[in-house]
Coordinates of C-alpha atoms in Angstrom, one line a residue:
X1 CA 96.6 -33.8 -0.8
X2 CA 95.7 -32.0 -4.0
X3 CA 96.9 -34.7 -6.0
X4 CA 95.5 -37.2 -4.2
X5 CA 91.8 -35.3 -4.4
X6 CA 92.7 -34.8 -8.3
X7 CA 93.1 -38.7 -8.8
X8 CA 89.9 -39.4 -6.7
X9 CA 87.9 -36.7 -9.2
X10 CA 89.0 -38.3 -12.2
X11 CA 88.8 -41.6 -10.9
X12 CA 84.9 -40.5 -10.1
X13 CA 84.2 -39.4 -13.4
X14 CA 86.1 -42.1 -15.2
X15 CA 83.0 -44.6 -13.8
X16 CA 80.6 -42.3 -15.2
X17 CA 81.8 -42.8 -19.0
X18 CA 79.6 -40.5 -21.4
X19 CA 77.3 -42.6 -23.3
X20 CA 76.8 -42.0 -27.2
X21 CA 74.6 -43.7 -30.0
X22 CA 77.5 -46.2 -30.7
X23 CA 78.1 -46.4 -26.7
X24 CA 74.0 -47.5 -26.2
X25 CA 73.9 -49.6 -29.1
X26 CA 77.0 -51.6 -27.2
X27 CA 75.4 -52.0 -24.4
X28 CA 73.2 -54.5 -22.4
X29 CA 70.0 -53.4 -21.1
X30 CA 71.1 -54.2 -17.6
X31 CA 74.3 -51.7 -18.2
X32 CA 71.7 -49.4 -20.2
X33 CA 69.8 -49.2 -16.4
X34 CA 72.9 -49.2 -14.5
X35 CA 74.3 -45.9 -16.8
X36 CA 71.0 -44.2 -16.5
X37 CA 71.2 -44.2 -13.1
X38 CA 74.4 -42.7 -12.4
X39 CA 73.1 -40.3 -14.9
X40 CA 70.4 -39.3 -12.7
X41 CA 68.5 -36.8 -15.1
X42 CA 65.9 -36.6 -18.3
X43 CA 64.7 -32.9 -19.5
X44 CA 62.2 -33.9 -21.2
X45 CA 60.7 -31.3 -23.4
X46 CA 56.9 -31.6 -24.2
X47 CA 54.8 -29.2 -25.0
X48 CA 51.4 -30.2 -23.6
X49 CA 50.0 -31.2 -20.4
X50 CA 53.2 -30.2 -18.9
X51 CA 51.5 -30.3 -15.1
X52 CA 49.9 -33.7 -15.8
X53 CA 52.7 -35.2 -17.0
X54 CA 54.9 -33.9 -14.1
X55 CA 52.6 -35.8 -11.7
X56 CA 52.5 -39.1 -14.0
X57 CA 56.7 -39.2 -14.5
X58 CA 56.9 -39.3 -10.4
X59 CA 56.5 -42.9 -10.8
X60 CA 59.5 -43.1 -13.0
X61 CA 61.7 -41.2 -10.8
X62 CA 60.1 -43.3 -7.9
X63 CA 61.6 -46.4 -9.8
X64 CA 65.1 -45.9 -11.3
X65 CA 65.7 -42.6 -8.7
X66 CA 66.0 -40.6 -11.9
X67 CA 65.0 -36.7 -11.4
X68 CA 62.6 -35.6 -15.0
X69 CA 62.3 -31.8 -15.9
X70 CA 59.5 -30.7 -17.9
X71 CA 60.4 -27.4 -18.6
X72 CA 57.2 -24.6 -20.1
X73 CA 57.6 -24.2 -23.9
X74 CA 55.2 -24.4 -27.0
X75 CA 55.9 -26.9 -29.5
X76 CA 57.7 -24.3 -32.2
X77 CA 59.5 -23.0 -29.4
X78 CA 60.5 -26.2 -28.3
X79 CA 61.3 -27.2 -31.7
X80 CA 63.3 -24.3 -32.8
X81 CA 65.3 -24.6 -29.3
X82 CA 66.1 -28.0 -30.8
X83 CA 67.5 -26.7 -34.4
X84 CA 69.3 -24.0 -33.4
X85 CA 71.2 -25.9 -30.7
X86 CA 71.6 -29.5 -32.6
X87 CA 75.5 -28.2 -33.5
X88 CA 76.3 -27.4 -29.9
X89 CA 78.2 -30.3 -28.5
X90 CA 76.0 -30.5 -25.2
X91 CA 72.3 -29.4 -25.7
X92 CA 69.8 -28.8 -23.0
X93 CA 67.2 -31.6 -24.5
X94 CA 67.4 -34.8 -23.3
X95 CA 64.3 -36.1 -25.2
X96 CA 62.1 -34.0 -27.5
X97 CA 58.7 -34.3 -28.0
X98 CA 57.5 -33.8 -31.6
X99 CA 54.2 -34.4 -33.9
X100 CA 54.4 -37.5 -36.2
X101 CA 54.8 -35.3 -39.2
X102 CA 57.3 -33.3 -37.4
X103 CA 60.3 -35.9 -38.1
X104 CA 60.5 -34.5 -41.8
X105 CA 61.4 -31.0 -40.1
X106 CA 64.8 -32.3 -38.8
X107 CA 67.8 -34.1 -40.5
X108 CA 67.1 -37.2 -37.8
X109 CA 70.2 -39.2 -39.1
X110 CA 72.7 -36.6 -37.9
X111 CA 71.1 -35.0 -34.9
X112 CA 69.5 -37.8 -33.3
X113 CA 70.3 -40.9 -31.5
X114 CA 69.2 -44.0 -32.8
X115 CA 67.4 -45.4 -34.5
X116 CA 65.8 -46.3 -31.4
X117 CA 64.1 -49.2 -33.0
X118 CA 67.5 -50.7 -32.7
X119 CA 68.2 -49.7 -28.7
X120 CA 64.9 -50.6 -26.7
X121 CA 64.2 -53.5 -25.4
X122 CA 60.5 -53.7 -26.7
X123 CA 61.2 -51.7 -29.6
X124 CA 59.3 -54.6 -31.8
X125 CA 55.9 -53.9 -30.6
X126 CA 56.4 -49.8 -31.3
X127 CA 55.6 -47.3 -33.8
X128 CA 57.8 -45.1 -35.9
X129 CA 55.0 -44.8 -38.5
X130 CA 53.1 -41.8 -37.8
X131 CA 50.4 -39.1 -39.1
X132 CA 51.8 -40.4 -42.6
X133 CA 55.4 -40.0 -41.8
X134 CA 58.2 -42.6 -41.3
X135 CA 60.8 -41.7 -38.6
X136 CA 62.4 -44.3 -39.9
X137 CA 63.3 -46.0 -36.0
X138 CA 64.8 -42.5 -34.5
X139 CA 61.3 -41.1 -33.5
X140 CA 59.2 -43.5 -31.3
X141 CA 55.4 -42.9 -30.5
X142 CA 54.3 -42.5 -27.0
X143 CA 51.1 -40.8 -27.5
X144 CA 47.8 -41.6 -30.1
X145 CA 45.4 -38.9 -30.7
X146 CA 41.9 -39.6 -32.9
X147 CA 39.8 -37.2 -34.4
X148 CA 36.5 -37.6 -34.6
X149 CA 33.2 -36.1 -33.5
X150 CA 31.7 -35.2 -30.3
X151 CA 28.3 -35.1 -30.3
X152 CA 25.5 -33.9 -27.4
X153 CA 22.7 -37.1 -26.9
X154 CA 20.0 -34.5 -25.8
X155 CA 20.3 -33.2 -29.9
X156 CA 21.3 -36.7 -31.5
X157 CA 20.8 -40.1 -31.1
X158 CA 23.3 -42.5 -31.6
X159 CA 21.1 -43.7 -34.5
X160 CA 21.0 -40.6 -36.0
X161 CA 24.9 -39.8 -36.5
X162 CA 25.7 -39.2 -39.9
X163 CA 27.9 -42.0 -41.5
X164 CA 28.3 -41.3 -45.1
X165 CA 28.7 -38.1 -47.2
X166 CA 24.5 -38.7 -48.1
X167 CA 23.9 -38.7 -44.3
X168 CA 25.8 -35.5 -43.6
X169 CA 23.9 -34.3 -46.6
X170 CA 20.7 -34.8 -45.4
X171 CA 21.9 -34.1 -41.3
X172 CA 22.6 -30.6 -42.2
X173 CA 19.4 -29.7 -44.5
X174 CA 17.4 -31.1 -42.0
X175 CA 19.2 -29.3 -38.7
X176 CA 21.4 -26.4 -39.8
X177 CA 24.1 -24.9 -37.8
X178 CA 23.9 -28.0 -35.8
X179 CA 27.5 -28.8 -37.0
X180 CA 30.6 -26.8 -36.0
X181 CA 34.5 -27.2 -36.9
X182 CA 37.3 -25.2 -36.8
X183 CA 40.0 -24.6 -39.3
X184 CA 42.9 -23.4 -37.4
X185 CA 44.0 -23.7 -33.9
X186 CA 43.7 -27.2 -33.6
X187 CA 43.7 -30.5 -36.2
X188 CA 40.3 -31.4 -35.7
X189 CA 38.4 -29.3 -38.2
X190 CA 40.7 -29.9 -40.5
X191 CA 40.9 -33.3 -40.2
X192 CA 37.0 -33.5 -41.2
X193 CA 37.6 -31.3 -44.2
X194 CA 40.2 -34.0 -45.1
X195 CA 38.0 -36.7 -44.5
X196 CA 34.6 -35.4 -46.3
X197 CA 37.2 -34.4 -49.2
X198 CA 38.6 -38.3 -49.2
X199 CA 35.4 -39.8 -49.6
X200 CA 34.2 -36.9 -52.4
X201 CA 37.6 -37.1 -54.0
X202 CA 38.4 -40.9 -54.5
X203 CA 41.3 -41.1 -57.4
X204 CA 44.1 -39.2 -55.2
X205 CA 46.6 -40.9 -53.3
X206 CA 46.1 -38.6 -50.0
X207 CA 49.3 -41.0 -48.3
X208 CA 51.7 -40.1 -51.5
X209 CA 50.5 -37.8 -53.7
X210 CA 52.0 -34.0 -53.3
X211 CA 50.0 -30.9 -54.0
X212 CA 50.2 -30.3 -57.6
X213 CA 48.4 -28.3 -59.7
X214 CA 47.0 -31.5 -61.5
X215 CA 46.3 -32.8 -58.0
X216 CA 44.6 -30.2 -56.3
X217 CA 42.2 -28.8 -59.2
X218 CA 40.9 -32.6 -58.9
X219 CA 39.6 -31.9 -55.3
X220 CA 36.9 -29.2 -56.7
X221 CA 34.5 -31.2 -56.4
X222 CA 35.0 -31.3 -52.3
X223 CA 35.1 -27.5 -52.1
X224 CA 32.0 -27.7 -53.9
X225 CA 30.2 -29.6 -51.5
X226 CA 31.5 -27.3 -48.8
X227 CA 30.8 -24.4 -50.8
X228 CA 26.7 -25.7 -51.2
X229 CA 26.8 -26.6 -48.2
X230 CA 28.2 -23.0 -46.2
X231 CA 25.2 -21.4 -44.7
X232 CA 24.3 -24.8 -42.7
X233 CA 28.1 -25.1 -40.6
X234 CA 29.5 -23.1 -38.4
X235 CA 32.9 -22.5 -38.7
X236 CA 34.1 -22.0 -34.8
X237 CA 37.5 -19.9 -33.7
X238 CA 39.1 -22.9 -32.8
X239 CA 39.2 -26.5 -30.7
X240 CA 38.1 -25.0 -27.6
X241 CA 35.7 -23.0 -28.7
X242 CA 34.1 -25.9 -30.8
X243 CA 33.5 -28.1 -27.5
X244 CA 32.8 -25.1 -25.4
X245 CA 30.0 -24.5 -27.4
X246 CA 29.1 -28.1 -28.0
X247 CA 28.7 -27.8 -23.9
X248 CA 26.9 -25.0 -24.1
X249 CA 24.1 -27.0 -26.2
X250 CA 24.4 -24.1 -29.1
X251 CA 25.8 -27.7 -31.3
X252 CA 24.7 -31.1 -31.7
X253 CA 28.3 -32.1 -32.9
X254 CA 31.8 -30.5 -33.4
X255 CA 34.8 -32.2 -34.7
X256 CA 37.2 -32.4 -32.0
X257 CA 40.4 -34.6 -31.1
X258 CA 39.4 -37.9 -28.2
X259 CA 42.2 -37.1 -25.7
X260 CA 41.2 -33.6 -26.1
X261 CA 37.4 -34.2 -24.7
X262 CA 38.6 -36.7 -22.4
X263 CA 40.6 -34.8 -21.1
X264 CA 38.4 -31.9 -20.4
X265 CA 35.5 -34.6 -19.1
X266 CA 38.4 -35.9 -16.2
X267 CA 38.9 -32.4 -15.0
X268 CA 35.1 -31.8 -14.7
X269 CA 35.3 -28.9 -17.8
X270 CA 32.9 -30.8 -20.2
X271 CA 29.7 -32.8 -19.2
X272 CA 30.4 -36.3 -19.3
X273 CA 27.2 -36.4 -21.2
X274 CA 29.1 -35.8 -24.6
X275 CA 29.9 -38.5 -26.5
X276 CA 32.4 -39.3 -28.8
X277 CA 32.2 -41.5 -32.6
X278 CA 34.4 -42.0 -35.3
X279 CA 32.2 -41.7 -38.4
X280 CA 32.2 -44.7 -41.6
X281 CA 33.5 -42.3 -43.4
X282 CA 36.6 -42.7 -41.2
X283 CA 38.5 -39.8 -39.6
X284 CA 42.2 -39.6 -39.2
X285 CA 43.9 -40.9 -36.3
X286 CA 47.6 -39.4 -35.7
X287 CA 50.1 -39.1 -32.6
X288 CA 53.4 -37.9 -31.0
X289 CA 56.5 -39.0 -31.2
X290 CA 59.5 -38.3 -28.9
X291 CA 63.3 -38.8 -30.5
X292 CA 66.6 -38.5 -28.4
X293 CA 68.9 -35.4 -29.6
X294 CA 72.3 -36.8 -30.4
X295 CA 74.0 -34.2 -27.8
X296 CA 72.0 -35.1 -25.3
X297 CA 73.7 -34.9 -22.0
X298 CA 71.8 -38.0 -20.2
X299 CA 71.9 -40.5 -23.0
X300 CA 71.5 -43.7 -21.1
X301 CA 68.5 -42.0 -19.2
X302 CA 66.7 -40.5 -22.3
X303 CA 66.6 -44.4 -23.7
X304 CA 65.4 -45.9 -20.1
X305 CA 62.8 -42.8 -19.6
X306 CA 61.7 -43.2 -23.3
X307 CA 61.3 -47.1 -22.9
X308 CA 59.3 -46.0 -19.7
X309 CA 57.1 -44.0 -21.5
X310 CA 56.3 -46.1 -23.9
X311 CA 55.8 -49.4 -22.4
X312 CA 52.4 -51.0 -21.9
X313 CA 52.0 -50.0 -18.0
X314 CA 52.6 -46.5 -18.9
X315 CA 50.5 -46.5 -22.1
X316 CA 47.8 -48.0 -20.2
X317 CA 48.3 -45.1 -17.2
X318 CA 48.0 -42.5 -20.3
X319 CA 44.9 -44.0 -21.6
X320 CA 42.8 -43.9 -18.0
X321 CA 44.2 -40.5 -17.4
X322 CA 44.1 -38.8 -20.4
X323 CA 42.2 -40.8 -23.0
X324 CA 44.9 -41.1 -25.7
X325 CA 45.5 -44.5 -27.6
X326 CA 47.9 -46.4 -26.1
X327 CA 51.0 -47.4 -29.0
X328 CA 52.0 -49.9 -27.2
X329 CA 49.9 -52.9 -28.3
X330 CA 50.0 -55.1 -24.7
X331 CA 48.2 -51.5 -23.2
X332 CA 45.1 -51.7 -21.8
X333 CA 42.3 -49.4 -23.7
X334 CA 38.9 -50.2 -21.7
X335 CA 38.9 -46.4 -20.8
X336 CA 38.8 -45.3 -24.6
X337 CA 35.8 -43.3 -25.3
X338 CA 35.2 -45.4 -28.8
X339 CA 35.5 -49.2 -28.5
X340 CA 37.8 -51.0 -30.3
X341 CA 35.4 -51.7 -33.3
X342 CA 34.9 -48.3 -33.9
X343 CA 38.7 -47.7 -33.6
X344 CA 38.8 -48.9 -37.3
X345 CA 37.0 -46.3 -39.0
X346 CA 40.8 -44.3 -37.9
X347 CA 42.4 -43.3 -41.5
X348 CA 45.7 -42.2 -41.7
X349 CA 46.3 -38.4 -42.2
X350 CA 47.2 -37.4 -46.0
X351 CA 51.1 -36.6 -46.1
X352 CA 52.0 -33.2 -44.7
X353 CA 52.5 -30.9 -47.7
X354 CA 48.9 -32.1 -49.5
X355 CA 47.5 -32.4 -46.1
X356 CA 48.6 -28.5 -45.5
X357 CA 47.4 -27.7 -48.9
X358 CA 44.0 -29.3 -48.8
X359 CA 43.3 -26.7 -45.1
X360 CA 44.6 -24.0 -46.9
X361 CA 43.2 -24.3 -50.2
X362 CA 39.6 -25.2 -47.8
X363 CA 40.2 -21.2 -46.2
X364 CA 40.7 -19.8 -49.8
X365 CA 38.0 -22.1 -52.2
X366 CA 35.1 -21.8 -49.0
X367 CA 35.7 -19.3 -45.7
X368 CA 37.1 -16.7 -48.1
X369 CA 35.0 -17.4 -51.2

């Protein structure tokens, strides 16, 4: 009897075949479905909205009968959990979330599975460009964030929003700690420094230029205009409390990210009075990626819950829910709060290390100065 219940194990786990990067690639899409099932599981590590995003995955499970853990974790924890575990031969991450810029933090050709660009089905329509970083196909993006500025009607018209560097001149002589952004905790401050220091600075390359010191004593000019400019902003503590004081009517306009608002305007935090623009000057538009760690214990159902995520019926789901820009381009946008024509003032963000530099050297040349 032991034999025979020995043969019948074997013979159970010999139609359950583990599934690697060359395994996938070999595979029809149908088989691809098939193997995720038997599979069964994703742990999907992401670092925000875990909650939400437990309630929006339930229609994933509800379709393939695939169970998805979100465990709690921050994204350096999640991230670090990721590098010190990508030599083990079975990790605990099925599919990591990352920032765009994130994919230069990890060696993706040995420790990740793809590139994906190569493995989904509608991996032609997707984006592995990101927040000026090129995952080159293993990181695929499921999730667009904007900066921009919020701004309160009862203070501003929509006339009056400042467009150009001369109209944020003359916004803040004539209404003075009216405008608020923060420079840590949270992109969104910075992401205005980087654009006002764009449109002062003009002969940089922001998307390939690195921080030298040729480079950066060109950008004194921006810290100038900061610098002339100090005593009418208001630097706030961070993202929050930039729109909680927008709310509170002590702003006319913060810099803040779109999903960010929109998110806090669905759960009833933030009036929906508050509106959102993207100014001419243009303000960088960025996003999340997820990639697939090459020991991944669920391969088949890592690329079937990653094709999930990203596929127009989900992006579209994201978008009326949370308010981020779908990357999927056949996803529905209506409940954006810019319209597409605005969407074009989005730049992309300056590489990481001179985007880093630029929010640094801001804290040194104007908060500290």
């Amino acid at each position: 009897m032991k034999a025979l219940l020995l043969s019948l194990t074997l013979a159970s786990v010999s139609i359950i075949p583990a599934a690697n990067a060359a395994d996938l690639s070999s595979m029809s899409w149908e088989q691809v479905v098939s193997q995720a099932k038997s599979e069964g599981k994703v742990v999907w590590y992401n670092w925000f909205l875990q909650n939400d995003f437990r309630q929006q995955v339930k229609s994933f499970e509800k379709t393939y009968g695939i169970e998805v853990v979100i465990p709690e974790g921050s994204h350096d924890a999640n991230l670090q959990k990721f590098l010190a575990n990508s030599n083990r031969k079975n990790g605990d991450i099925d599919v990591l979330s990352l920032g765009g810029g994130d994919i230069t933090k990890v060696n993706a050709k040995k420790t990740l599975i793809g590139p994906l660009s190569s493995l989904l089905p509608n991996a032609n329509k997707l984006k592995y460009k990101i927040e000026g970083a090129d995952s080159k196909g293993y990181g695929v993006a499921y999730w667009g964030n904007q900066t921009g500025i919020a701004y309160n009607p009862a203070f501003i018209s929509k006339e009056q929003l400042p467009q150009s560097i001369a109209d944020f001149d003359a916004y803040l002589s004539k209404n003075p700690e009216m405008l608020g952004f923060n420079t840590v905790n949270g992109g969104s401050g910075p992401a205005l420094i980087e654009s006002i220091t764009k449109n002062i600075v003009t002969d940089i390359h922001y998307q390939t230029d690195k921080p030298t010191k040729t480079t950066m004593t060109k950008l004194q000019p921006a810290w100038d205009w900061f610098n002339d400019n100090r005593d009418k902003y208001i630097i706030t503590a961070s993202n929050s409390d930039s729109i909680t004081r927008l709310n509170s009517g002590e702003f006319a306009m913060v810099a803040t990210w779109e999903d960010f608002l929109a998110g806090l305007q669905n759960k009833g935090e933030i009036s929906k009075n508050i509106k959102f623009y993207i100014p001419k000057i243009g303000m960088p538009g960025g996003g999340n990626i997820v990639v697939i760690p090459k020991n991944t214990q669920h391969p088949a159902a890592s690329l079937l819950f990653v094709s999930w995520l990203t596929s127009a019926a989900t992006q579209t789901a994201f978008n009326q829910r949370f308010g981020s820009a779908p990357q999927n381009p056949d996803a529905d946008d209506s409940n954006a709060l810019i319209s597409i024509e605005e969407r074009k003032n989005s730049t992309d963000w300056a590489n990481q290390t001179l985007k880093d530099a630029i929010t640094n050297t801001f804290i040194k040349e104007v908060t500290l100065h």
